[in-house]
């Protein structure tokens, strides 16, 4: 009981921190990217509790959003949330192949992942100290989740539609999501990609590979927005073909 209360407090403080330090800066960037409510269609890979969806809807309440969330409990809450109108949610993971991957459900839902965590990570040890838990207690359960390639999904479901932004926050699995996105069936259907980057030792570092892959496919770095905690940033890339 005490453990769950402590985790709830940490999750709440993360939310407050993001509201004060991250989202105001991101709002300024979005006002430049999408003036006059031009944000109409978005894909959210790693919906979590719907933080980004709420953010998107401040710019356009009628925006159409496709969201992917492999966490079973969070997905159930998303589809039962009556405030998330004009949204389609899928209990799927996005990766480089259509198949299955083992999902590790973390006690702090924001840290759930398909990836293997560096057991000697200094950032992990900080998490353990803050949560008052051992590393073995952080993963509550594991289960297989169906994965899809974004390129296939988009071509089959959103063909000929201009997607304003693709947001990716998948705790170290970003490079695989991008490998499943490229090559694009059209160079002119996706305007921006927003991707979270961890500059810590929690996961294997694919920062350079991500940058190269995006550049090769015509996406150039436009903005960097730092989070209020940790060495974490969101990087927004612009499609130079548009």
Short mmCIF file of C-alpha atoms in Angstrom, two decimals:
data_model
loop_
_atom_site.label_atom_id
_atom_site.label_comp_id
_atom_site.label_asym_id
_atom_site.label_seq_id
_atom_site.Cartn_x
_atom_site.Cartn_y
_atom_site.Cartn_z
CA UNK A 1 0.00 0.00 0.00
CA UNK A 2 2.81 2.39 0.96
CA UNK A 3 4.69 1.36 -2.20
CA UNK A 4 1.73 2.20 -4.46
CA UNK A 5 1.19 5.51 -2.69
CA UNK A 6 4.82 6.49 -3.21
CA UNK A 7 4.65 5.58 -6.90
CA UNK A 8 1.44 7.62 -7.27
CA UNK A 9 3.12 10.63 -5.66
CA UNK A 10 6.15 10.35 -7.99
CA UNK A 11 3.87 10.03 -11.04
CA UNK A 12 1.91 13.08 -9.91
CA UNK A 13 5.08 15.12 -9.39
CA UNK A 14 6.28 14.14 -12.89
CA UNK A 15 2.97 15.41 -14.28
CA UNK A 16 3.29 18.71 -12.39
CA UNK A 17 6.90 19.11 -13.48
CA UNK A 18 5.97 18.57 -17.15
CA UNK A 19 3.07 21.03 -16.86
CA UNK A 20 5.35 23.74 -15.50
CA UNK A 21 8.60 23.22 -17.40
CA UNK A 22 7.97 21.18 -20.56
CA UNK A 23 4.55 21.87 -22.05
CA UNK A 24 4.74 25.69 -21.94
CA UNK A 25 7.94 25.53 -24.03
CA UNK A 26 6.38 22.97 -26.36
CA UNK A 27 3.32 25.21 -26.74
CA UNK A 28 5.47 28.05 -28.06
CA UNK A 29 7.02 25.71 -30.62
CA UNK A 30 3.64 24.39 -31.78
CA UNK A 31 2.31 27.90 -32.24
CA UNK A 32 5.09 28.39 -34.78
CA UNK A 33 4.56 25.03 -36.45
CA UNK A 34 0.76 25.12 -36.57
CA UNK A 35 -0.56 28.68 -36.71
CA UNK A 36 -4.32 29.25 -36.97
CA UNK A 37 -5.19 25.73 -35.71
CA UNK A 38 -3.68 23.93 -38.70
CA UNK A 39 -3.00 20.83 -36.57
CA UNK A 40 -5.61 18.43 -37.97
CA UNK A 41 -4.27 14.85 -37.99
CA UNK A 42 -1.73 13.31 -35.60
CA UNK A 43 -0.31 9.91 -34.71
CA UNK A 44 0.72 9.29 -31.10
CA UNK A 45 3.04 6.31 -30.60
CA UNK A 46 3.20 5.68 -26.87
CA UNK A 47 0.01 7.35 -25.67
CA UNK A 48 0.50 6.45 -21.99
CA UNK A 49 -2.26 8.32 -20.10
CA UNK A 50 -3.09 10.65 -22.97
CA UNK A 51 -0.90 13.59 -21.98
CA UNK A 52 -0.01 14.45 -25.58
CA UNK A 53 -3.59 14.00 -26.75
CA UNK A 54 -4.75 16.62 -24.25
CA UNK A 55 -1.96 18.87 -25.50
CA UNK A 56 -2.96 18.40 -29.16
CA UNK A 57 -6.60 19.16 -28.43
CA UNK A 58 -5.71 22.56 -26.97
CA UNK A 59 -4.71 23.54 -30.51
CA UNK A 60 -7.67 21.97 -32.24
CA UNK A 61 -10.45 20.26 -30.26
CA UNK A 62 -11.59 18.47 -33.44
CA UNK A 63 -8.19 17.02 -34.34
CA UNK A 64 -8.20 13.37 -35.47
CA UNK A 65 -5.67 11.28 -33.53
CA UNK A 66 -4.49 7.71 -34.01
CA UNK A 67 -2.86 6.39 -30.84
CA UNK A 68 -0.83 3.24 -30.09
CA UNK A 69 -0.45 2.01 -26.51
CA UNK A 70 0.80 -1.54 -25.70
CA UNK A 71 0.19 -1.20 -21.93
CA UNK A 72 -2.99 -3.23 -21.35
CA UNK A 73 -4.37 -1.29 -18.37
CA UNK A 74 -3.65 2.12 -19.85
CA UNK A 75 -5.22 1.08 -23.16
CA UNK A 76 -8.43 0.07 -21.36
CA UNK A 77 -8.57 3.46 -19.67
CA UNK A 78 -7.99 5.26 -22.97
CA UNK A 79 -10.84 3.57 -24.82
CA UNK A 80 -13.18 4.23 -21.89
CA UNK A 81 -12.24 7.91 -21.61
CA UNK A 82 -15.27 9.73 -23.06
CA UNK A 83 -13.35 13.02 -23.30
CA UNK A 84 -11.01 11.59 -25.95
CA UNK A 85 -13.29 12.17 -28.90
CA UNK A 86 -12.28 11.73 -32.54
CA UNK A 87 -9.52 9.33 -31.49
CA UNK A 88 -8.72 5.78 -32.55
CA UNK A 89 -6.67 3.73 -30.09
CA UNK A 90 -4.84 0.48 -30.79
CA UNK A 91 -3.44 -1.93 -28.19
CA UNK A 92 -0.40 -2.50 -30.39
CA UNK A 93 3.29 -1.74 -30.36
CA UNK A 94 5.06 -0.04 -33.26
CA UNK A 95 8.35 -1.58 -34.30
CA UNK A 96 10.49 -2.57 -37.29
CA UNK A 97 8.53 -5.78 -37.96
CA UNK A 98 4.98 -7.08 -37.90
CA UNK A 99 5.07 -9.70 -35.15
CA UNK A 100 5.27 -9.90 -31.36
CA UNK A 101 7.55 -8.47 -28.70
CA UNK A 102 7.79 -8.94 -24.94
CA UNK A 103 6.45 -5.84 -23.16
CA UNK A 104 7.73 -5.01 -19.69
CA UNK A 105 5.08 -3.24 -17.63
CA UNK A 106 6.84 -0.95 -15.17
CA UNK A 107 5.37 0.06 -11.81
CA UNK A 108 5.87 3.63 -13.07
CA UNK A 109 3.82 3.36 -16.26
CA UNK A 110 5.85 6.05 -18.03
CA UNK A 111 8.86 3.69 -17.93
CA UNK A 112 7.20 0.61 -19.46
CA UNK A 113 9.13 -0.61 -22.49
CA UNK A 114 10.02 -3.29 -25.02
CA UNK A 115 13.71 -2.62 -24.38
CA UNK A 116 16.26 -4.18 -22.05
CA UNK A 117 17.35 -1.77 -19.34
CA UNK A 118 21.02 -1.28 -18.47
CA UNK A 119 21.24 -2.87 -15.01
CA UNK A 120 24.24 -0.70 -14.11
CA UNK A 121 22.55 2.54 -15.16
CA UNK A 122 23.07 5.49 -12.84
CA UNK A 123 19.67 6.84 -13.92
CA UNK A 124 18.10 3.51 -12.95
CA UNK A 125 19.68 3.69 -9.51
CA UNK A 126 18.20 7.18 -9.06
CA UNK A 127 14.78 5.78 -9.95
CA UNK A 128 15.21 3.02 -7.40
CA UNK A 129 16.11 5.54 -4.72
CA UNK A 130 13.22 7.89 -5.53
CA UNK A 131 10.64 5.08 -5.65
CA UNK A 132 12.14 3.23 -2.69
CA UNK A 133 12.23 0.00 -4.69
CA UNK A 134 14.77 -2.53 -5.87
CA UNK A 135 15.34 -3.03 -9.59
CA UNK A 136 13.59 -6.41 -9.43
CA UNK A 137 10.44 -4.71 -8.11
CA UNK A 138 10.15 -2.16 -10.93
CA UNK A 139 8.76 -4.59 -13.53
CA UNK A 140 5.29 -5.67 -12.42
CA UNK A 141 4.57 -8.10 -15.23
CA UNK A 142 5.59 -9.00 -18.77
CA UNK A 143 3.48 -10.15 -21.71
CA UNK A 144 3.67 -10.42 -25.47
CA UNK A 145 2.23 -7.59 -27.55
CA UNK A 146 1.48 -7.60 -31.26
CA UNK A 147 3.66 -5.16 -33.19
CA UNK A 148 3.10 -3.45 -36.52
CA UNK A 149 5.15 -1.42 -38.98
CA UNK A 150 3.86 2.15 -39.12
CA UNK A 151 4.48 2.32 -42.87
CA UNK A 152 2.03 -0.53 -43.44
CA UNK A 153 -0.57 0.85 -41.06
CA UNK A 154 -0.46 4.33 -42.58
CA UNK A 155 -0.65 3.08 -46.14
CA UNK A 156 -3.59 0.80 -45.32
CA UNK A 157 -5.54 3.19 -43.09
CA UNK A 158 -4.46 6.79 -43.76
CA UNK A 159 -3.46 6.67 -47.41
CA UNK A 160 -3.65 10.03 -49.20
CA UNK A 161 -4.11 11.96 -45.96
CA UNK A 162 -1.59 14.55 -44.77
CA UNK A 163 -0.43 13.71 -41.25
CA UNK A 164 0.62 16.86 -39.45
CA UNK A 165 2.77 15.25 -36.78
CA UNK A 166 3.96 11.85 -35.62
CA UNK A 167 4.94 11.82 -31.94
CA UNK A 168 7.11 8.94 -30.69
CA UNK A 169 7.76 8.27 -26.99
CA UNK A 170 8.58 4.60 -26.50
CA UNK A 171 11.34 4.39 -23.89
CA UNK A 172 14.35 3.38 -25.97
CA UNK A 173 12.48 1.68 -28.84
CA UNK A 174 12.44 4.80 -31.05
CA UNK A 175 14.95 3.56 -33.63
CA UNK A 176 12.81 0.47 -34.31
CA UNK A 177 9.65 2.55 -34.69
CA UNK A 178 11.44 4.67 -37.30
CA UNK A 179 12.77 1.61 -39.13
CA UNK A 180 9.15 0.49 -39.40
CA UNK A 181 8.14 3.89 -40.75
CA UNK A 182 10.74 4.17 -43.51
CA UNK A 183 10.86 4.04 -46.43
CA UNK A 184 7.78 6.24 -46.76
CA UNK A 185 5.27 5.27 -49.43
CA UNK A 186 5.08 8.99 -50.20
CA UNK A 187 7.53 11.72 -49.25
CA UNK A 188 4.73 14.25 -48.88
CA UNK A 189 2.25 12.79 -46.40
CA UNK A 190 4.04 13.48 -43.08
CA UNK A 191 4.94 17.04 -42.08
CA UNK A 192 6.74 16.66 -38.72
CA UNK A 193 8.14 13.98 -36.42
CA UNK A 194 8.48 14.62 -32.68
CA UNK A 195 10.65 12.10 -30.88
CA UNK A 196 11.77 11.81 -27.27
CA UNK A 197 15.51 11.32 -26.74
CA UNK A 198 17.11 10.08 -23.51
CA UNK A 199 20.68 11.30 -23.07
CA UNK A 200 21.37 8.96 -20.17
CA UNK A 201 22.63 5.40 -19.68
CA UNK A 202 19.25 3.70 -19.17
CA UNK A 203 18.99 2.24 -22.69
CA UNK A 204 21.37 1.58 -25.55
CA UNK A 205 22.11 4.90 -27.23
CA UNK A 206 20.81 5.14 -30.82
CA UNK A 207 20.86 8.95 -31.02
CA UNK A 208 23.27 9.09 -33.98
CA UNK A 209 21.49 6.31 -35.86
CA UNK A 210 18.15 8.08 -35.41
CA UNK A 211 19.60 11.34 -36.71
CA UNK A 212 21.15 9.63 -39.76
CA UNK A 213 17.97 7.69 -40.57
CA UNK A 214 15.79 10.80 -40.36
CA UNK A 215 18.20 12.89 -42.43
CA UNK A 216 18.43 10.21 -45.12
CA UNK A 217 14.64 10.29 -45.41
CA UNK A 218 14.43 14.06 -45.73
CA UNK A 219 13.74 15.09 -42.12
CA UNK A 220 15.86 17.84 -40.59
CA UNK A 221 16.06 18.94 -36.97
CA UNK A 222 13.88 22.00 -36.35
CA UNK A 223 13.41 22.39 -32.57
CA UNK A 224 14.71 20.87 -29.32
CA UNK A 225 12.53 21.11 -26.19
CA UNK A 226 14.03 20.05 -22.85
CA UNK A 227 12.02 18.31 -20.17
CA UNK A 228 12.07 19.60 -16.62
CA UNK A 229 13.75 16.51 -15.18
CA UNK A 230 16.54 14.20 -16.26
CA UNK A 231 18.61 14.55 -19.39
CA UNK A 232 15.60 14.17 -21.68
CA UNK A 233 14.54 16.25 -24.68
CA UNK A 234 11.90 16.13 -27.39
CA UNK A 235 13.30 16.81 -30.85
CA UNK A 236 11.05 17.95 -33.69
CA UNK A 237 12.07 17.19 -37.27
CA UNK A 238 10.62 18.85 -40.36
CA UNK A 239 9.98 17.11 -43.67
CA UNK A 240 12.10 19.03 -46.18
CA UNK A 241 10.06 17.62 -49.07
CA UNK A 242 7.08 19.77 -48.02
#
